mmCIF file of C-alpha atoms in Angstrom:
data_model
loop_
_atom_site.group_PDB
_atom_site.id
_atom_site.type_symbol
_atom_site.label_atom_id
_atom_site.label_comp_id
_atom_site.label_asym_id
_atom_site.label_seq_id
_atom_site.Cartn_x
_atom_site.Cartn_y
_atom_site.Cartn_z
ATOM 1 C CA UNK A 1 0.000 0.000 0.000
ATOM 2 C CA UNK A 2 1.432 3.343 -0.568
ATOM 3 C CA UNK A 3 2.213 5.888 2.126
ATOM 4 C CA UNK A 4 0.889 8.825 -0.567
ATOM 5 C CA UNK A 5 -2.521 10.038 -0.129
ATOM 6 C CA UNK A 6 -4.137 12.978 -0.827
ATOM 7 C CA UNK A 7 -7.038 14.716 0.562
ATOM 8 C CA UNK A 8 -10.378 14.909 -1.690
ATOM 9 C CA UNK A 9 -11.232 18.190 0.334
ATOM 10 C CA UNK A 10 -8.377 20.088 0.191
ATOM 11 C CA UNK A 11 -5.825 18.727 -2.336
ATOM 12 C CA UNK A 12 -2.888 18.927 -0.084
ATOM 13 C CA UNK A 13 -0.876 15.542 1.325
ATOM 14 C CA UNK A 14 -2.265 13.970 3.758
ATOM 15 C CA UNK A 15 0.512 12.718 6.502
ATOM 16 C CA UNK A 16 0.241 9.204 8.492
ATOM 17 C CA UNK A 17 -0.046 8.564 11.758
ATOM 18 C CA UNK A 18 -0.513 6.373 14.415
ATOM 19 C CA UNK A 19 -3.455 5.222 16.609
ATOM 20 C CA UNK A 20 -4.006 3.675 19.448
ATOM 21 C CA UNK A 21 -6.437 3.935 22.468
ATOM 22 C CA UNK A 22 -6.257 5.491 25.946
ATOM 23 C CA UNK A 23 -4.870 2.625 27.135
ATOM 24 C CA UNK A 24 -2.609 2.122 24.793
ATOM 25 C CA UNK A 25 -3.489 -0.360 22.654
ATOM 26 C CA UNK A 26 -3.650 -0.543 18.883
ATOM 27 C CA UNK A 27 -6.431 -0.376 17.166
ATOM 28 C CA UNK A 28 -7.280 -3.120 14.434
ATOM 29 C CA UNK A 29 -10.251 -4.253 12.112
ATOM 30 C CA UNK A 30 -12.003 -7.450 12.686
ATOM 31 C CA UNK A 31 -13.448 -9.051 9.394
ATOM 32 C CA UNK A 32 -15.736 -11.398 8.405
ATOM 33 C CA UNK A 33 -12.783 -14.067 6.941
ATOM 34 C CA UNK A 34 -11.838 -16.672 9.123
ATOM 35 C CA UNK A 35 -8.209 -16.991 9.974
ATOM 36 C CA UNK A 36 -5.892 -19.375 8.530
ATOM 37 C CA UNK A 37 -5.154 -22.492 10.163
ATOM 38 C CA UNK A 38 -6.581 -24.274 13.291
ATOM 39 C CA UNK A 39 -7.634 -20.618 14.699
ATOM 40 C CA UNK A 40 -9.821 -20.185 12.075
ATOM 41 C CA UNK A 41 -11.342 -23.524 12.319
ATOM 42 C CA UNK A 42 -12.318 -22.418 16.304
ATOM 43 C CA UNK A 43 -13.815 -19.257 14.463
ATOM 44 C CA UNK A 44 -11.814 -16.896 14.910
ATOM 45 C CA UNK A 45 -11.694 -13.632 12.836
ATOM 46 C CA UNK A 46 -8.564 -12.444 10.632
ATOM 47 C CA UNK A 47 -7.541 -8.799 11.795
ATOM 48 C CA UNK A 48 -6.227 -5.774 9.877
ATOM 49 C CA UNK A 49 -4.285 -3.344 10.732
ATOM 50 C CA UNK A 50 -5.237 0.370 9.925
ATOM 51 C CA UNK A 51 -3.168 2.652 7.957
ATOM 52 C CA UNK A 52 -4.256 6.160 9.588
ATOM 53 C CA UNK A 53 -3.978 9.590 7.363
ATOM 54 C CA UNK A 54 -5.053 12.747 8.609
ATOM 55 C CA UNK A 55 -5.100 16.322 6.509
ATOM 56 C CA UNK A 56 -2.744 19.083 8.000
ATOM 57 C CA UNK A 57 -5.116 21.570 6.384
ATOM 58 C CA UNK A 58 -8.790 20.299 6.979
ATOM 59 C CA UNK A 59 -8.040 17.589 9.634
ATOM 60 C CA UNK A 60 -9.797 15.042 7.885
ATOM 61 C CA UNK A 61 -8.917 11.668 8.965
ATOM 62 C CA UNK A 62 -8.914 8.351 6.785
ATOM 63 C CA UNK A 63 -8.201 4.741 7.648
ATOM 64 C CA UNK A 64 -7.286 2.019 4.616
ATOM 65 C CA UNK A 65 -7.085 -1.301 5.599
ATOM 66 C CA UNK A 66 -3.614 -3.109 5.094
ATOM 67 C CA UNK A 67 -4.588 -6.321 3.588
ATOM 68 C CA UNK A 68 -1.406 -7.074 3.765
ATOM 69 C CA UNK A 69 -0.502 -6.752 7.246
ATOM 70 C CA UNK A 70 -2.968 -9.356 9.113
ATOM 71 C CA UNK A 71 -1.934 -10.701 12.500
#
């Protein structure tokens, strides 16, 4: 995934960041895939990692799945 994005508001590049909550964990996206392997035979869900942009200008904030970066 490329670290280049651009805002549709304002034109201008958007920079990355990171998130993660108060207490200091990251955040990640839970979808409807099964994981690989024996976990995913016990139903468990794979998880993504979000790529976080935000807009020096407007503030607008955008998260993109990594598809590639699954625990």
């Amino acid at each position: 995934m490329t670290d280049q994005r651009r805002c549709p508001d304002c034109g201008v590049d958007m920079e990355r960041m990171d998130v993660q909550t108060t207490d200091g964990f990251k955040l990640h996206l839970v979808t409807n895939e099964p994981k690989r392997g024996l976990l995913g035979g016990i139903g468990m869900k794979e998880t993504l990692a979000p790529s976080v942009y935000v807009c020096p200008e407007c503030g607008l904030v955008r998260l993109y799945a990594d598809r590639d970066e699954t625990d």
